[in-house]
C-alpha positions as a Python dict, from the first residue, in 0.01 Angstrom:
ca = {
    (1, 'X'): (0, 0, 0),
    (2, 'X'): (17, 352, 139),
    (3, 'X'): (-35, 219, 496),
    (4, 'X'): (248, -32, 451),
    (5, 'X'): (473, 241, 309),
    (6, 'X'): (401, 478, 599),
    (7, 'X'): (468, 203, 855),
    (8, 'X'): (792, 109, 679),
    (9, 'X'): (911, 470, 674),
    (10, 'X'): (833, 522, 1040),
    (11, 'X'): (1032, 209, 1135),
    (12, 'X'): (1314, 309, 902),
    (13, 'X'): (1314, 674, 1015),
    (14, 'X'): (1517, 588, 1324),
    (15, 'X'): (1791, 442, 1105),
    (16, 'X'): (1784, 743, 870),
    (17, 'X'): (1792, 990, 1159),
    (18, 'X'): (1455, 1143, 1069),
    (19, 'X'): (1211, 1245, 1336),
    (20, 'X'): (908, 1012, 1333),
    (21, 'X'): (674, 1307, 1378),
    (22, 'X'): (785, 1461, 1047),
    (23, 'X'): (705, 1148, 844),
    (24, 'X'): (362, 1287, 741),
    (25, 'X'): (526, 1601, 606),
    (26, 'X'): (768, 1390, 403),
    (27, 'X'): (480, 1184, 261),
    (28, 'X'): (283, 1502, 179),
    (29, 'X'): (588, 1644, 2),
    (30, 'X'): (616, 1323, -200),
    (31, 'X'): (249, 1336, -290),
    (32, 'X'): (285, 1699, -402),
    (33, 'X'): (578, 1604, -623),
    (34, 'X'): (374, 1325, -780),
    (35, 'X'): (83, 1560, -835),
    (36, 'X'): (308, 1819, -998),
    (37, 'X'): (452, 1548, -1219),
    (38, 'X'): (103, 1444, -1329),
    (39, 'X'): (9, 1809, -1392),
    (40, 'X'): (322, 1857, -1601),
    (41, 'X'): (233, 1552, -1808),
    (42, 'X'): (-120, 1684, -1864),
    (43, 'X'): (11, 2029, -1958),
    (44, 'X'): (255, 1871, -2200),
    (45, 'X'): (-21, 1665, -2361),
    (46, 'X'): (-244, 1974, -2390),
    (47, 'X'): (36, 2172, -2552),
    (48, 'X'): (96, 1892, -2800),
    (49, 'X'): (-279, 1884, -2878),
    (50, 'X'): (-295, 2261, -2928),
    (51, 'X'): (9, 2256, -3155),
    (52, 'X'): (-144, 1976, -3359),
    (53, 'X'): (-475, 2165, -3379),
    (54, 'X'): (-304, 2489, -3481),
    (55, 'X'): (-106, 2304, -3746),
    (56, 'X'): (-424, 2148, -3888),
    (57, 'X'): (-600, 2488, -3891),
    (58, 'X'): (-303, 2643, -4068),
    (59, 'X'): (-307, 2366, -4327),
    (60, 'X'): (-680, 2423, -4382),
    (61, 'X'): (-628, 2796, -4422),
    (62, 'X'): (-339, 2736, -4656),
    (63, 'X'): (-563, 2502, -4852),
    (64, 'X'): (-854, 2749, -4877),
    (65, 'X'): (-634, 3052, -4938),
    (66, 'X'): (-580, 2989, -5312),
    (67, 'X'): (-953, 2907, -5364),
    (68, 'X'): (-1053, 3264, -5275),
    (69, 'X'): (-814, 3399, -5532),
    (70, 'X'): (-954, 3158, -5790),
    (71, 'X'): (-1307, 3295, -5728),
    (72, 'X'): (-1179, 3652, -5744),
    (73, 'X'): (-994, 3587, -6068),
    (74, 'X'): (-1305, 3423, -6218),
    (75, 'X'): (-1520, 3724, -6120),
    (76, 'X'): (-1272, 3969, -6276),
    (77, 'X'): (-1256, 3755, -6589),
    (78, 'X'): (-1637, 3755, -6624),
    (79, 'X'): (-1647, 4135, -6589),
    (80, 'X'): (-1372, 4172, -6850),
    (81, 'X'): (-1556, 3948, -7097),
    (82, 'X'): (-1880, 4143, -7040),
    (83, 'X'): (-1707, 4476, -7106),
    (84, 'X'): (-1547, 4332, -7418),
    (85, 'X'): (-1883, 4215, -7554),
    (86, 'X'): (-2040, 4553, -7472),
    (87, 'X'): (-1766, 4742, -7654),
    (88, 'X'): (-1807, 4515, -7958),
    (89, 'X'): (-2183, 4575, -7966),
    (90, 'X'): (-2130, 4953, -7944),
    (91, 'X'): (-1875, 4933, -8222),
    (92, 'X'): (-2121, 4740, -8440),
    (93, 'X'): (-2388, 5001, -8369),
    (94, 'X'): (-2153, 5278, -8479),
    (95, 'X'): (-2074, 5087, -8798),
    (96, 'X'): (-2447, 5077, -8889),
    (97, 'X'): (-2475, 5181, -9255),
    (98, 'X'): (-2575, 5543, -9319),
    (99, 'X'): (-2792, 5628, -9619),
    (100, 'X'): (-2578, 5712, -9913),
    (101, 'X'): (-2575, 6073, -10040),
    (102, 'X'): (-2656, 5932, -10383),
    (103, 'X'): (-2999, 5822, -10258),
    (104, 'X'): (-3067, 6174, -10129),
    (105, 'X'): (-2960, 6315, -10463),
    (106, 'X'): (-3193, 6077, -10645),
    (107, 'X'): (-3480, 6186, -10418),
    (108, 'X'): (-3399, 6549, -10490),
    (109, 'X'): (-3395, 6477, -10863),
    (110, 'X'): (-3741, 6314, -10841),
    (111, 'X'): (-3878, 6615, -10651),
    (112, 'X'): (-3735, 6851, -10912),
    (113, 'X'): (-3889, 6640, -11190),
    (114, 'X'): (-4229, 6656, -11019),
    (115, 'X'): (-4193, 7033, -10980),
    (116, 'X'): (-4109, 7066, -11347),
    (117, 'X'): (-4412, 6855, -11438),
    (118, 'X'): (-4639, 7082, -11233),
    (119, 'X'): (-4490, 7393, -11394),
    (120, 'X'): (-4576, 7251, -11734),
    (121, 'X'): (-4949, 7276, -11655),
    (122, 'X'): (-5124, 7561, -11823),
    (123, 'X'): (-5291, 7841, -11629),
    (124, 'X'): (-5632, 7719, -11737),
    (125, 'X'): (-5573, 7373, -11587),
    (126, 'X'): (-5456, 7527, -11259),
    (127, 'X'): (-5765, 7746, -11236),
    (128, 'X'): (-5997, 7454, -11311),
    (129, 'X'): (-5831, 7236, -11046),
    (130, 'X'): (-5857, 7517, -10790),
    (131, 'X'): (-6227, 7561, -10862),
    (132, 'X'): (-6284, 7185, -10825),
    (133, 'X'): (-6107, 7181, -10487),
    (134, 'X'): (-6310, 7477, -10363),
    (135, 'X'): (-6632, 7310, -10479),
    (136, 'X'): (-6551, 6993, -10282),
    (137, 'X'): (-6531, 7165, -9942),
    (138, 'X'): (-6797, 7435, -9926),
    (139, 'X'): (-6988, 7256, -9654),
    (140, 'X'): (-6683, 7226, -9429),
    (141, 'X'): (-6602, 7593, -9469),
    (142, 'X'): (-6957, 7688, -9374),
    (143, 'X'): (-6946, 7462, -9068),
    (144, 'X'): (-6618, 7612, -8953),
    (145, 'X'): (-6749, 7962, -9010),
    (146, 'X'): (-7069, 7893, -8816),
    (147, 'X'): (-7055, 7986, -8448),
    (148, 'X'): (-7258, 7795, -8191),
    (149, 'X'): (-7451, 8027, -7955),
    (150, 'X'): (-7354, 8027, -7588),
    (151, 'X'): (-7590, 8015, -7289),
    (152, 'X'): (-7441, 8221, -7006),
    (153, 'X'): (-7573, 8243, -6649),
    (154, 'X'): (-7430, 8488, -6393),
    (155, 'X'): (-7514, 8467, -6021),
    (156, 'X'): (-7577, 8801, -5846),
    (157, 'X'): (-7607, 8614, -5516),
    (158, 'X'): (-7569, 8258, -5397),
    (159, 'X'): (-7829, 8054, -5588),
    (160, 'X'): (-7912, 7692, -5665),
    (161, 'X'): (-7945, 7606, -6035),
    (162, 'X'): (-8038, 7305, -6247),
    (163, 'X'): (-8029, 7282, -6629),
    (164, 'X'): (-8185, 6997, -6831),
    (165, 'X'): (-8150, 6918, -7201),
    (166, 'X'): (-8361, 6637, -7348),
    (167, 'X'): (-8431, 6508, -6993),
    (168, 'X'): (-8056, 6491, -6922),
    (169, 'X'): (-7897, 6695, -6646),
    (170, 'X'): (-7644, 6936, -6795),
    (171, 'X'): (-7567, 7117, -6472),
    (172, 'X'): (-7686, 7099, -6112),
    (173, 'X'): (-7526, 7287, -5828),
    (174, 'X'): (-7481, 7619, -5649),
    (175, 'X'): (-7345, 7930, -5815),
    (176, 'X'): (-7186, 8179, -5579),
    (177, 'X'): (-7195, 8555, -5620),
    (178, 'X'): (-7007, 8659, -5933),
    (179, 'X'): (-6973, 8300, -6057),
    (180, 'X'): (-7061, 8228, -6422),
    (181, 'X'): (-7171, 7920, -6612),
    (182, 'X'): (-7134, 7874, -6991),
    (183, 'X'): (-7288, 7616, -7222),
    (184, 'X'): (-7271, 7601, -7606),
    (185, 'X'): (-7599, 7466, -7741),
    (186, 'X'): (-7873, 7508, -7998),
    (187, 'X'): (-8114, 7270, -7827),
    (188, 'X'): (-8412, 7342, -7606),
    (189, 'X'): (-8329, 7372, -7236),
    (190, 'X'): (-8517, 7365, -6907),
    (191, 'X'): (-8381, 7602, -6643),
    (192, 'X'): (-8485, 7537, -6281),
    (193, 'X'): (-8398, 7760, -5984),
    (194, 'X'): (-8540, 7887, -5654),
    (195, 'X'): (-8484, 8261, -5696),
    (196, 'X'): (-8471, 8372, -6063),
    (197, 'X'): (-8392, 8731, -5960),
    (198, 'X'): (-8054, 8617, -5831),
    (199, 'X'): (-7945, 8493, -6175),
    (200, 'X'): (-7884, 8683, -6498),
    (201, 'X'): (-7933, 8473, -6812),
    (202, 'X'): (-7795, 8546, -7159),
    (203, 'X'): (-7813, 8350, -7482),
    (204, 'X'): (-7593, 8461, -7767),
    (205, 'X'): (-7531, 8785, -7569),
    (206, 'X'): (-7908, 8856, -7552),
    (207, 'X'): (-8080, 8881, -7213),
    (208, 'X'): (-8349, 8624, -7123),
    (209, 'X'): (-8615, 8675, -6855),
    (210, 'X'): (-8638, 8334, -6689),
    (211, 'X'): (-8875, 8479, -6424),
    (212, 'X'): (-9154, 8434, -6681),
    (213, 'X'): (-9150, 8059, -6621),
    (214, 'X'): (-9391, 7851, -6414),
    (215, 'X'): (-9359, 7781, -6039),
    (216, 'X'): (-9389, 7421, -5920),
    (217, 'X'): (-9317, 7322, -5557),
    (218, 'X'): (-9148, 7654, -5486),
    (219, 'X'): (-8919, 7604, -5786),
    (220, 'X'): (-8928, 7814, -6101),
    (221, 'X'): (-8910, 7619, -6427),
    (222, 'X'): (-8834, 7801, -6747),
    (223, 'X'): (-8849, 7618, -7081),
    (224, 'X'): (-8608, 7786, -7319),
    (225, 'X'): (-8626, 7712, -7694),
    (226, 'X'): (-8365, 7902, -7899),
    (227, 'X'): (-8565, 7862, -8220),
    (228, 'X'): (-8871, 8035, -8066),
    (229, 'X'): (-8737, 8269, -7798),
    (230, 'X'): (-8453, 8419, -8005),
}
């Protein structure tokens, strides 16, 4: 079709007064116009599509816009109801009944009655009750008054020390110079050390010579019995 059209235009160009050599330029111009027309149609269709898309997006936004406010209003309403319930609970706690002053007065009256009953007792009854109470707790008073003796060891120099009571280790370690060890006991003890001259020993503030013990494997063992040695 294009070949026929070009041949027709070339033959007709003489009648129209158009140079035959410029026929290709005329055809190219026509093709450019057709191409521009097609491009304009495409641009128009794209603009229509974009407008339709924008309109649909706007309708969606307009549809979802009130839903956000519904959620927000629901959230505010829940908070308001929670605060209202909290205030009611606090109000109920404040309205908790307080003991009546009449009850306190009755308690005071009972205490006064008991005081009056005690005052009615004769002096002889009071003395007899006091003697009975004292007689019930003589043993406790004697126990409280009794003081347990203290075993005290003072290191003059760095020394290793081990103390046993009924085959149980009470203390085992190193005492440094000037360090003291105290132990309240009335039981028999076994004191073991390497150098007894480096340790001063006192029991109930009385000095004990542990160097009088027996030596076994380069260790001095001193059996201390409070009932015999003190």
